[in-house]
Coordinates of C-alpha atoms and ligand atoms in Angstrom, one line a residue:
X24 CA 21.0 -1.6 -40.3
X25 CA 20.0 -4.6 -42.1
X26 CA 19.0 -7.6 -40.0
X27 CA 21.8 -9.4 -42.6
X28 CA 24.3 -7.1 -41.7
X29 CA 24.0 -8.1 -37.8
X30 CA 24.0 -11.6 -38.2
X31 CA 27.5 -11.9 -38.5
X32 CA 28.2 -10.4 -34.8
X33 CA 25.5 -12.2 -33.5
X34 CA 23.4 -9.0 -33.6
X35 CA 19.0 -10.5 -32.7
X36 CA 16.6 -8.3 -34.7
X37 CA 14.1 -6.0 -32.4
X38 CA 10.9 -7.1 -32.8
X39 CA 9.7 -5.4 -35.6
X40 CA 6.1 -3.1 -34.8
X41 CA 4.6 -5.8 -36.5
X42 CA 5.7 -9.0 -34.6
X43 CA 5.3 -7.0 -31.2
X44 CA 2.0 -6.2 -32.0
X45 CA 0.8 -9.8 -32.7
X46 CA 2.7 -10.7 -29.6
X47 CA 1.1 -7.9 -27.6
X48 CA -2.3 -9.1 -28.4
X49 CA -1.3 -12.6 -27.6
X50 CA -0.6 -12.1 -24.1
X51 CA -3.1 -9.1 -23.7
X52 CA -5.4 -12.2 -24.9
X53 CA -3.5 -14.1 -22.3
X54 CA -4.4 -11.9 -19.5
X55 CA -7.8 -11.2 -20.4
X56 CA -8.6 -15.4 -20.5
X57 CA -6.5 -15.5 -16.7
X58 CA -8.9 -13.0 -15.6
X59 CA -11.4 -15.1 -17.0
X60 CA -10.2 -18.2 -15.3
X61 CA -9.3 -16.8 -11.8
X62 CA -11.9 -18.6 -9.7
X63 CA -10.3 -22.1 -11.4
X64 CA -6.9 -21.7 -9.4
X65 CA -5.9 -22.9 -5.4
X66 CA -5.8 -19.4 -4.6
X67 CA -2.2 -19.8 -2.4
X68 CA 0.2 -20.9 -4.7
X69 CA 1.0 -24.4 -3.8
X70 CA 4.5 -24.9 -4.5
X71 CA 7.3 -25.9 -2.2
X72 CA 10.5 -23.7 -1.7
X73 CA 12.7 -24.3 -5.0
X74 CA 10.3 -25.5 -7.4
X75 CA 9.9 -22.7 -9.7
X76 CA 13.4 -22.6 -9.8
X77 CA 13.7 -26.2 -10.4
X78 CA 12.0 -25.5 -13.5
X79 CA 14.7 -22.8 -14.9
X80 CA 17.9 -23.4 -16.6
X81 CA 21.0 -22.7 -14.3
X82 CA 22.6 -20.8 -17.1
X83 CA 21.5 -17.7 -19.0
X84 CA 20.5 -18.3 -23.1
X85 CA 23.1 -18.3 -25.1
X86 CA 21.0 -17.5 -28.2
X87 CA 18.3 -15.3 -28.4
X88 CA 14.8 -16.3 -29.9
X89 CA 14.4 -16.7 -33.4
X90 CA 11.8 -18.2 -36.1
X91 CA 7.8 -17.1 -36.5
X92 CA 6.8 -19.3 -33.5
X93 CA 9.6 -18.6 -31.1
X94 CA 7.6 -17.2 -28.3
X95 CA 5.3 -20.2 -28.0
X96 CA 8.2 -21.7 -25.6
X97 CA 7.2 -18.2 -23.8
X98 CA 3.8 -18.7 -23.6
X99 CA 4.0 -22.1 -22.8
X100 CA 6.9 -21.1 -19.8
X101 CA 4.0 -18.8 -18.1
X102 CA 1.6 -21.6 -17.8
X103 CA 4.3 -24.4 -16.6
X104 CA 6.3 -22.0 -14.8
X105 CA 4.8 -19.2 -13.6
X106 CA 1.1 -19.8 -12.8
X107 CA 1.9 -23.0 -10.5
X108 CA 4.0 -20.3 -8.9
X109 CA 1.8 -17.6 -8.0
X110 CA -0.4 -16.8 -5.5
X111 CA -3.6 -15.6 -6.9
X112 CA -4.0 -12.0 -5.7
X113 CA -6.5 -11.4 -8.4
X114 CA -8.9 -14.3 -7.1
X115 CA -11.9 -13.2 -5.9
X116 CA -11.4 -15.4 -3.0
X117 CA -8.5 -13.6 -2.1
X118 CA -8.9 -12.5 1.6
X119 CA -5.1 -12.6 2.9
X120 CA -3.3 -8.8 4.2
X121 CA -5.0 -6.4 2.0
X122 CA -5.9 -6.3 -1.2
X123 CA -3.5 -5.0 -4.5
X124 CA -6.3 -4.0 -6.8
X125 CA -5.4 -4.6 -10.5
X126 CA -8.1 -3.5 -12.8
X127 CA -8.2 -3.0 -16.9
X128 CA -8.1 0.6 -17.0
X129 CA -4.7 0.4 -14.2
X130 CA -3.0 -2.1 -16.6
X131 CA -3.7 -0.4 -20.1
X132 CA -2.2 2.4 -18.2
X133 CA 1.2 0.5 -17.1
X134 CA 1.3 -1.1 -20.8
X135 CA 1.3 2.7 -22.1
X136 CA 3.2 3.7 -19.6
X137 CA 5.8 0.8 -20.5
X138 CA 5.7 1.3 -24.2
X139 CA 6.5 5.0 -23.9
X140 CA 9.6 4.5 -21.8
X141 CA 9.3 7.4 -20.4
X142 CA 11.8 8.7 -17.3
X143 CA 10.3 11.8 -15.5
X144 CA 12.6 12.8 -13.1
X145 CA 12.2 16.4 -14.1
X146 CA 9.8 18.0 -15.8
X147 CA 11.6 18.8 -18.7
X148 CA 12.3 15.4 -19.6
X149 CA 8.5 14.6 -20.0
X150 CA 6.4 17.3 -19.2
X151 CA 3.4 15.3 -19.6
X152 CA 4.5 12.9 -16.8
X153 CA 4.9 15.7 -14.3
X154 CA 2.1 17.8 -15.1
X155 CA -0.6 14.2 -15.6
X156 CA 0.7 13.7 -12.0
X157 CA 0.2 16.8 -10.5
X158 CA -3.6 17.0 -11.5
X159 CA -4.3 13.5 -11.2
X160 CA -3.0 14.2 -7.4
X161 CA -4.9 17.0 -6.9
X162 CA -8.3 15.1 -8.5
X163 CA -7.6 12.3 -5.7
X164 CA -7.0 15.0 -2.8
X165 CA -11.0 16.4 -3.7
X166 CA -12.1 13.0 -4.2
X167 CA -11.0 12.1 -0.9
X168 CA -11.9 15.5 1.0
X169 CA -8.5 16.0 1.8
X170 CA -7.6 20.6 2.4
X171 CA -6.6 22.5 -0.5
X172 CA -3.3 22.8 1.3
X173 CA -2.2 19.8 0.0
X174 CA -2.8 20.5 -3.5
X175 CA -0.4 21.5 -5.8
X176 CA -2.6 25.2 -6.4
X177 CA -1.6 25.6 -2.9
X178 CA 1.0 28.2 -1.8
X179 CA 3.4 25.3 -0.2
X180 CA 1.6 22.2 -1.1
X181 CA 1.3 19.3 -3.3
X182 CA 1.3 15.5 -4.1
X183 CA 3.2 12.9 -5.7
X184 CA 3.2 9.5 -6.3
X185 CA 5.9 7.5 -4.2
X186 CA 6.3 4.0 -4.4
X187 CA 5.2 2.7 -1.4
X188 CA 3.4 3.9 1.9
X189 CA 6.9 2.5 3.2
X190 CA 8.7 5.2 1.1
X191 CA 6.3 7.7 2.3
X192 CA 6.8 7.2 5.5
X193 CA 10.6 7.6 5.1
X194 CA 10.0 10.7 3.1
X195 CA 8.2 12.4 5.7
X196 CA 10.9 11.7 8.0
X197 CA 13.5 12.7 6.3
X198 CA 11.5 16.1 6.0
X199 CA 10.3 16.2 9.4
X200 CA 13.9 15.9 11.1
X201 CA 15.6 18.6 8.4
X202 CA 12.9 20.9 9.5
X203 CA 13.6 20.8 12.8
X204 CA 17.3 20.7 12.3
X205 CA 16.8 24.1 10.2
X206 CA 14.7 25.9 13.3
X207 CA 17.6 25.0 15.6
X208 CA 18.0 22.0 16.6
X209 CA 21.8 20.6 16.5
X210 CA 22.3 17.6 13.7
X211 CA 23.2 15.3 16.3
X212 CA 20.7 15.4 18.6
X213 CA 18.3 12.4 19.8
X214 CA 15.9 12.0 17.3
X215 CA 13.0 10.3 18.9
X216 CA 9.8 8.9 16.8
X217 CA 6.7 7.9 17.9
X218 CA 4.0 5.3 16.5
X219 CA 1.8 3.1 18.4
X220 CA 2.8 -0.5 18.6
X221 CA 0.3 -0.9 15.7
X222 CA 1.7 1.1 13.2
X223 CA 3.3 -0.6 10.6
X224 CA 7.2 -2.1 10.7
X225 CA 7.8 0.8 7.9
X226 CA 7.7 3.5 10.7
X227 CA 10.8 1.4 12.2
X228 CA 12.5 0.8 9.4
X229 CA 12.4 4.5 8.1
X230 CA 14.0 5.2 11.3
X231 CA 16.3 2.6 10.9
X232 CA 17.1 3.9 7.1
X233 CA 17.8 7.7 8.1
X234 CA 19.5 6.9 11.3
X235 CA 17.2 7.5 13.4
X236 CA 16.9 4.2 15.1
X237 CA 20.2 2.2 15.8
X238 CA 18.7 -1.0 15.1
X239 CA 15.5 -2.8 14.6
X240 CA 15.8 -3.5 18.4
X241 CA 15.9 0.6 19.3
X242 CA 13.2 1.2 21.8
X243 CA 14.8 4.5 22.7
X244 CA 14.9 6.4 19.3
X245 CA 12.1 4.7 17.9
X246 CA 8.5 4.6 20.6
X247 CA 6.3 1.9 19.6
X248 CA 3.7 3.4 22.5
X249 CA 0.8 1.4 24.2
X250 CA -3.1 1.5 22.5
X251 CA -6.4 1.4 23.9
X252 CA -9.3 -1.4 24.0
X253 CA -9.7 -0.4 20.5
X254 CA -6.0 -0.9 19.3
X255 CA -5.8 3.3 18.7
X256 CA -2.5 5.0 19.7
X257 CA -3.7 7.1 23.0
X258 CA -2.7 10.8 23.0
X259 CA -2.3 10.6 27.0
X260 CA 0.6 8.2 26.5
X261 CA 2.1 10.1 23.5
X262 CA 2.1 12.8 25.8
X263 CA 3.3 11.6 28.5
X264 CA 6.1 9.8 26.4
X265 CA 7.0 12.8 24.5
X266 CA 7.3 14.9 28.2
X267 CA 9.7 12.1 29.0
X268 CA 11.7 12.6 26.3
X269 CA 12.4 16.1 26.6
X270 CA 12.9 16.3 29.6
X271 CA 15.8 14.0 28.9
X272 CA 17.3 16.1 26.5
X273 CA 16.0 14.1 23.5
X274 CA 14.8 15.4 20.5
X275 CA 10.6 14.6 19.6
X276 CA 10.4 15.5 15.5
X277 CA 7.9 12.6 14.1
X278 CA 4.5 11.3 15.1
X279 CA 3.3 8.4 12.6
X280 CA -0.5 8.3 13.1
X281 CA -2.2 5.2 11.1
X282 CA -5.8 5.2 9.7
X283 CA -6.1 1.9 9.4
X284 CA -3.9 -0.3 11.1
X285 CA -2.8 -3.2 9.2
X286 CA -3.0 -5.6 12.0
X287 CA -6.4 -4.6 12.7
X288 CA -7.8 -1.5 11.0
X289 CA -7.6 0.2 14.1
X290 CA -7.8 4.9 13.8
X291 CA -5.4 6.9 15.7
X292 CA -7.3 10.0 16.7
X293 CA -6.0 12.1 14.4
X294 CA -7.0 15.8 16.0
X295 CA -6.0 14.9 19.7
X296 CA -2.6 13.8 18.3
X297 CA -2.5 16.8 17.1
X298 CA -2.6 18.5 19.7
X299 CA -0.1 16.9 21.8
X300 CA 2.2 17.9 19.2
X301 CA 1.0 21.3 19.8
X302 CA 0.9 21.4 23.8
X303 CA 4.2 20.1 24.2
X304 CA 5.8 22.2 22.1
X305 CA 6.9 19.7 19.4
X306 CA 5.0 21.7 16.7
X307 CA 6.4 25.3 17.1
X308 CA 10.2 23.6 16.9
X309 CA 9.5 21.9 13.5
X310 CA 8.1 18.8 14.9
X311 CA 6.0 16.8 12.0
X312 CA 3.0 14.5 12.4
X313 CA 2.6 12.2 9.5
X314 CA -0.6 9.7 8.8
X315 CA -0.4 6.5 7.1
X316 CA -3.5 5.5 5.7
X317 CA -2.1 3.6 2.9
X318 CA -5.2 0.8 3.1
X319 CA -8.1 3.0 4.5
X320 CA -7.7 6.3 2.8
X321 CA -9.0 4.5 -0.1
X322 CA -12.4 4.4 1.6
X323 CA -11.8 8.3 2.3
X324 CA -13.8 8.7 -1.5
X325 CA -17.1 8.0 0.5
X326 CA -18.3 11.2 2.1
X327 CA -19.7 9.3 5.2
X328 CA -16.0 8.1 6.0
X329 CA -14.2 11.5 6.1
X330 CA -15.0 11.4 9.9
X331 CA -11.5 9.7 9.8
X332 CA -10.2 13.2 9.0
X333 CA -11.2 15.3 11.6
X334 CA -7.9 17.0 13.0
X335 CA -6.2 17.1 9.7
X336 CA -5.3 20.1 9.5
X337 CA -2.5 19.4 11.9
X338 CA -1.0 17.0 9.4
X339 CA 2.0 17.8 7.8
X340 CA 1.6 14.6 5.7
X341 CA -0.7 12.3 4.2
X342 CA 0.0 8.8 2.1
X343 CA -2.6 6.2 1.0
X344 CA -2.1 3.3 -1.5
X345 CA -4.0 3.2 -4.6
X346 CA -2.5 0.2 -4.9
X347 CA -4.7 -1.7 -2.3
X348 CA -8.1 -0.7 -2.7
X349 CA -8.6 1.8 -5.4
X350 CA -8.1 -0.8 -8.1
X351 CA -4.6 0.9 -9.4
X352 CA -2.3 -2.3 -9.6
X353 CA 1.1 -1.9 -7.5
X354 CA 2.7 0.8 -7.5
X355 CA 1.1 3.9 -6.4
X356 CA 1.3 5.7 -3.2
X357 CA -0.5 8.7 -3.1
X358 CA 1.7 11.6 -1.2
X359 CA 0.8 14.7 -0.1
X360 CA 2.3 17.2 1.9
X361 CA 1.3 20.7 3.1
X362 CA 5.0 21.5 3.1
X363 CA 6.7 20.8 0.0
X364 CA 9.5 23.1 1.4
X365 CA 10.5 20.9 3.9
X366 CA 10.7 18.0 1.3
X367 CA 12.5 19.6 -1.2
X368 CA 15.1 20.9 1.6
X369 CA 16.0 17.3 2.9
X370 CA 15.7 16.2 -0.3
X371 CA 16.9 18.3 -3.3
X372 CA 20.5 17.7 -4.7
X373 CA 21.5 19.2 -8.0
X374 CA 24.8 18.4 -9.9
X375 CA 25.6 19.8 -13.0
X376 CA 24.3 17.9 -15.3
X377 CA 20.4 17.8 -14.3
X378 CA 20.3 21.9 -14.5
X379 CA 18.2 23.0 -17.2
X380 CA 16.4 26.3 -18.1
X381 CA 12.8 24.9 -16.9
X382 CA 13.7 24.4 -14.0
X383 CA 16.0 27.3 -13.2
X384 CA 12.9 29.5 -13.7
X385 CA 11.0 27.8 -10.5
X386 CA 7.8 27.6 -12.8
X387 CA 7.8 23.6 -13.0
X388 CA 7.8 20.8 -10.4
X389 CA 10.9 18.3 -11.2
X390 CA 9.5 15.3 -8.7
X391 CA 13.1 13.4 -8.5
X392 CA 13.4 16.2 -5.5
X393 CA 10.3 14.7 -3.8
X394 CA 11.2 10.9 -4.0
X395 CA 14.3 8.6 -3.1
X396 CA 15.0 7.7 -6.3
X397 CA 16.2 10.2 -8.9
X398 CA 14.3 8.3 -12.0
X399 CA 10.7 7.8 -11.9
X400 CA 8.5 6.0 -13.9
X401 CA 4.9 7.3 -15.3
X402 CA 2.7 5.9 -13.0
X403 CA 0.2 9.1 -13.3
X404 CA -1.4 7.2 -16.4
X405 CA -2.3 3.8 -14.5
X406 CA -4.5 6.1 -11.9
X407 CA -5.5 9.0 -14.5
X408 CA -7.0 5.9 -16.8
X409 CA -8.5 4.4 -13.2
X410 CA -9.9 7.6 -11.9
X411 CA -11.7 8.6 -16.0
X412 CA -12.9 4.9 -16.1
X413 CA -14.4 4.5 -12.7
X414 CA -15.0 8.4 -12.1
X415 CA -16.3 9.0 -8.4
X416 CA -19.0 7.2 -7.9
X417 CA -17.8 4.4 -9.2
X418 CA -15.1 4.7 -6.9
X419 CA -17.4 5.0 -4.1
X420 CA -19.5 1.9 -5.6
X421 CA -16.4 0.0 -5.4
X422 CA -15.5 0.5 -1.8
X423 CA -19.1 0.8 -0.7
X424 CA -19.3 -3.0 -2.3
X425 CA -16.5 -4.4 -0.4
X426 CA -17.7 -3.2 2.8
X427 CA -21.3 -4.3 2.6
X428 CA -19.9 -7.3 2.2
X429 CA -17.9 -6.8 5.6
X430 CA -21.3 -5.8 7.2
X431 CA -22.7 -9.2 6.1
X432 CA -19.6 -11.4 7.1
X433 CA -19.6 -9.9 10.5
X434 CA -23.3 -10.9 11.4
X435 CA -22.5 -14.3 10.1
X436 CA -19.5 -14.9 12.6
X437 CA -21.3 -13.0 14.9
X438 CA -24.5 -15.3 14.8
X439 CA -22.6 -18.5 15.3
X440 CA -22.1 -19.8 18.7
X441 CA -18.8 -21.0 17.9
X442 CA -16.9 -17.9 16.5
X443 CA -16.7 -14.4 17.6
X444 CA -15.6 -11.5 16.6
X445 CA -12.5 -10.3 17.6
X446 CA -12.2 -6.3 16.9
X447 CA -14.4 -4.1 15.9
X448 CA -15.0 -4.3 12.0
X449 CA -12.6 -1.4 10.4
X450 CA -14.8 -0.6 7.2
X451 CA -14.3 -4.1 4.7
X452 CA -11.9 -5.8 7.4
X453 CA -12.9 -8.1 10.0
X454 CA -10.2 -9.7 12.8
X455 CA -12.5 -13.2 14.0
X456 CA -11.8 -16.0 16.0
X457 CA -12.9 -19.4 17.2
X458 CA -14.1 -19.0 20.6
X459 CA -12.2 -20.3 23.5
X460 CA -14.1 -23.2 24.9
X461 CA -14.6 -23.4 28.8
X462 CA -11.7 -23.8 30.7
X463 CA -9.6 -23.6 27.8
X464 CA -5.7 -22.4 28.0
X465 CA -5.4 -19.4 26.0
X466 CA -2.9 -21.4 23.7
X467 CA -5.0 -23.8 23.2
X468 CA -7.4 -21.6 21.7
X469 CA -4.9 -20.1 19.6
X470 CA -3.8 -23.2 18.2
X471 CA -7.3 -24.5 17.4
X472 CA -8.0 -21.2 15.4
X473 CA -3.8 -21.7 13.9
X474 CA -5.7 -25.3 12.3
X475 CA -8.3 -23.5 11.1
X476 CA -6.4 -21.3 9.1
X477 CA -4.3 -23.9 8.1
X478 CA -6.8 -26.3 6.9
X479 CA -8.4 -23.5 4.6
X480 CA -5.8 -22.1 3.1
X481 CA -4.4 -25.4 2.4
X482 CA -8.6 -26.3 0.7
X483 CA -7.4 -23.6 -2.1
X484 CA -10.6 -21.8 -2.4
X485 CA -9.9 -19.2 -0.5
X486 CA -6.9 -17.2 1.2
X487 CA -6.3 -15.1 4.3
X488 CA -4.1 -14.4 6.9
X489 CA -3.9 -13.8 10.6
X490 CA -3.0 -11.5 13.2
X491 CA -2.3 -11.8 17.0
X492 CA -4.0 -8.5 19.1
X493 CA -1.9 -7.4 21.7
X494 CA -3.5 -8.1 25.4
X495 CA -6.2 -5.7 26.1
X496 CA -9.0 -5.8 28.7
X497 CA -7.7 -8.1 31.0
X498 CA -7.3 -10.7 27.7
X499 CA -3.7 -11.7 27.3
X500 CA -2.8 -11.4 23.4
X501 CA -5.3 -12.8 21.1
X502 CA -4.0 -15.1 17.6
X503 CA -6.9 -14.0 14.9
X504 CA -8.3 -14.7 11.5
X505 CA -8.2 -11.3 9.4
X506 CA -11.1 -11.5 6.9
X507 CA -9.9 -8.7 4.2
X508 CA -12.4 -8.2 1.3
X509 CA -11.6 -5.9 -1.1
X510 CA -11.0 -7.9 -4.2
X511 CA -11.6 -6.1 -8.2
X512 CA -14.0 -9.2 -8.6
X513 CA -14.6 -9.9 -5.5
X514 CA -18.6 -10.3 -5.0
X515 CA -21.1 -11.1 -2.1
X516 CA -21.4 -15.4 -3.1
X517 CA -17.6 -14.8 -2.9
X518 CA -17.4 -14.0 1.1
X519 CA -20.4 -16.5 1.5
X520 CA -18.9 -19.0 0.2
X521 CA -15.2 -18.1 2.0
X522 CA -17.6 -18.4 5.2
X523 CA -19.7 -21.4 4.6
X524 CA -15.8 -23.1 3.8
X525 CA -14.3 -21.4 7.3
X526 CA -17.7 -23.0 8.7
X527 CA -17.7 -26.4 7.7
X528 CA -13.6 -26.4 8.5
X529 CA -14.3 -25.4 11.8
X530 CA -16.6 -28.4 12.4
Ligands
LIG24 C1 0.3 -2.0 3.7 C2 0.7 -1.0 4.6 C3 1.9 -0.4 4.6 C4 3.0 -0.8 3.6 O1 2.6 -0.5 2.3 P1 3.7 -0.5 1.2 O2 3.1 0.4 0.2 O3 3.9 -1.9 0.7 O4 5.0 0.1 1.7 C5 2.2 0.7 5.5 N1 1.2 1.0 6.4 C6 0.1 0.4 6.5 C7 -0.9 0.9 7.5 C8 -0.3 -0.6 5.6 O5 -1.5 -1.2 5.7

């Protein structure tokens, strides 16, 4: 159809191949110059509530865009609008939760990924996105030591890409308490989970999403259990918590274990767990341990780190994020399970009009039965592009790097009389504090360290975040500074200079 033919109905051309790619290499230009200028931003965005959207019209356009320089208003919008608005997770001063890696290789992958349009919810309707996926998962399962029962060459194994470690965690769940429903156990019994009171609020909130828990406030169905000096979910109180529950009738059928806690970096002992699954029974009736390491399993590409693993072998599933540390921008959960029965049986609905001959043979994965979602998007290429451009030891370069600088931050807080260090350093994260002073109120010290925060966050050249411990030791619960390097760019003058500002702040 002619562009004069549409006019009449109000019909706005496509961009033609040739407008989209000058515009395409306008804002890849545009990206590649806000990479450039990343250091020259307040890294929080400092914007008060409801002044981007100040900025917008209340109304949707009317007319489309039209004329040769009709994007410049766009252009002009991202600068105006947009960059005041955002907080700069790409700075290399970026220190705040934990990192979300973008890198070139990851965002040449989304753009492809975008410009194909691909939806690969089975195989047959992209066979490319399935299989990329499948191998690009089993790639990352060697490179981060994980067994070859999780990897799709396997008998019941195999990875996928979720989301989110938050969707992971519901996946599992969803598995875990099917499994156990299908060795005997009646649908309506009391589900109970466990998690130490350090594992993240997606634990709760799977629960919370598959009925589990009857609220965010269920203390019953949902056991946030007590952790050691260390912050580590202790197997003795999983045990004895788990005894408990049968005894009263309930139903044990998930164990979250984190590797890397996101309060504090904190390991659950991964093996022991295990094993109180085991001794109480709660394996042989379906029961399912699960590990979210969606931050530290990144680190997991460094042999001298795969420690963390030991006891594996009793995990039913794994999920780590990519999208944090392994410099694949958001999103990109790495799934694996050793039972991609289980998944598929809690999981798997086919109406009519998704049968097709591929996958009536069996031969192919179709992923939409691994996954909430039925659509998916082609996420393989971002971290197939990462993982060819980086290759392993770059990789291991990367998170070696970050935690180096760790290392060197924690002697600096260390050697200064007025700071200390709060928990033990978790590979490239650090929990510090002021000091308490003598015959300080705990509060007080809190609120001196609150200031501190404030005051250099508010300075711009830097960003992080805090965290408050729970009591341990005698110490009632503990407000700290989490120090979280990881950053794409993020180099050594960066963290010296982040300290030498949390220094003079705290003069
Ligand atoms: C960040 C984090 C999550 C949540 O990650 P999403 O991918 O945003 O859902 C879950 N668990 C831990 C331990 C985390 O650090």
């Amino acid at each position: 159809m002619s562009h004069d033919a549409r006019d009449g109905d109000g019909a706005v051309p496509h961009l033609t191949p040739e407008e989209f790619r000058k515009l395409g290499h306008k804002m890849v230009d545009w990206i590649a110059d806000y990479w450039s200028r990343l250091e020259s931003f307040p890294v929080r965005s400092q914007v008060a509530p409801g002044a981007v959207a100040s900025k917008l019209p209340a109304h949707p356009p009317e007319e489309g865009l039209s004329g040769e320089h009709a994007w410049d208003a766009v252009f002009k919008d991202i600068e105006d609008i947009v960059l005041p608005g955002v907080t700069h997770w790409q700075s290399p001063s970026f220190f705040a939760y934990f990192p979300a890696n973008a890198s070139g290789p990851a965002v040449l992958g989304e753009l492809l990924s975008a410009g194909l349009g691909v939806q690969g919810m089975l195989w047959s309707t992209s066979p490319a996105a399935t299989e990329i996926e499948t191998r690009v998962l089993d790639w990352l399962a060697e490179l981060t030591g994980l067994p070859e029962a999780y990897r799709s060459t396997s008998a019941t194994g195999g990875g996928v890409i979720q989301g989110t470690a938050s969707e992971a965690t519901l996946v599992a769940m969803v598995a875990a308490r099917e499994r156990v429903r299908r060795q005997g156990a009646p649908a309506d019994s009391q589900w109970v989970a466990y998690a130490s009171s350090q594992a993240h609020s997606s634990v709760l909130k799977a629960a919370m999403l598959c009925g589990v828990a009857r609220g965010a406030d269920d203390t019953v169905h949902v056991r946030q259990l007590e952790t050691d000096a260390r912050y580590a979910l202790r197997p003795d109180v999983l045990e004895r918590a788990i005894r408990e529950d049968l005894a009263a009738g309930r139903r044990p059928f998930f164990v979250c274990a984190s590797l890397g806690t996101t309060s504090s970096g904190a390991f659950d002992p991964v093996g022991a767990l295990g094993d109180v699954l085991e001794r109480t029974g709660v394996k042989a009736a379906g029961g399912w341990l699960h590990v979210d390491a969606a931050w530290a399993g990144a680190a997991l590409v460094c042999p001298e780190h795969r420690g963390l693993l030991d006891g594996v072998e009793a995990v039913d599933s794994f999920s780590f994020n990519p999208h944090k540390w392994l410099l694949t921008n958001f999103d990109c959960n790495a799934f694996y399970t050793r039972d991609k029965r289980a998944l598929l049986d809690a999981l798997s609905v086919t109406p009519e009009y998704l049968r097709n001959a591929a996958s009536a043979s069996g031969a192919v994965i179709d992923y939409r039965d691994w996954q909430v979602p039925l659509g998916r998007r082609f996420r393989a290429l971002k971290l197939w592009f990462v993982l060819r451009h980086y290759g392993a030891r770059g990789l291991r370069a990367h998170v070696r790097g970050h935690i180096r600088m760790a290392e060197h931050f924690e002697s600096w807080v260390s050697n200064d009389a007025r700071f200390e260090v709060a928990a033990p350093r978790s590979l490239s994260l650090v929990c510090f504090r002021l000091k308490p002073q003598p015959g300080e109120k705990p509060e007080a010290t809190d609120a001196r360290n609150r200031a501190l925060l404030d005051r250099v966050n508010a300075s711009g050249k830097l960003f992080l975040t805090h965290t408050v411990l729970p009591a341990v030791d005698g110490q009632p619960p503990r407000y700290v500074l989490r120090m979280a390097i990881g950053g794409t760019y993020t180099e050594e003058r960066h963290v010296r200079a982040a300290w030498e500002a949390l220094s003079a702040a705290a003069a």
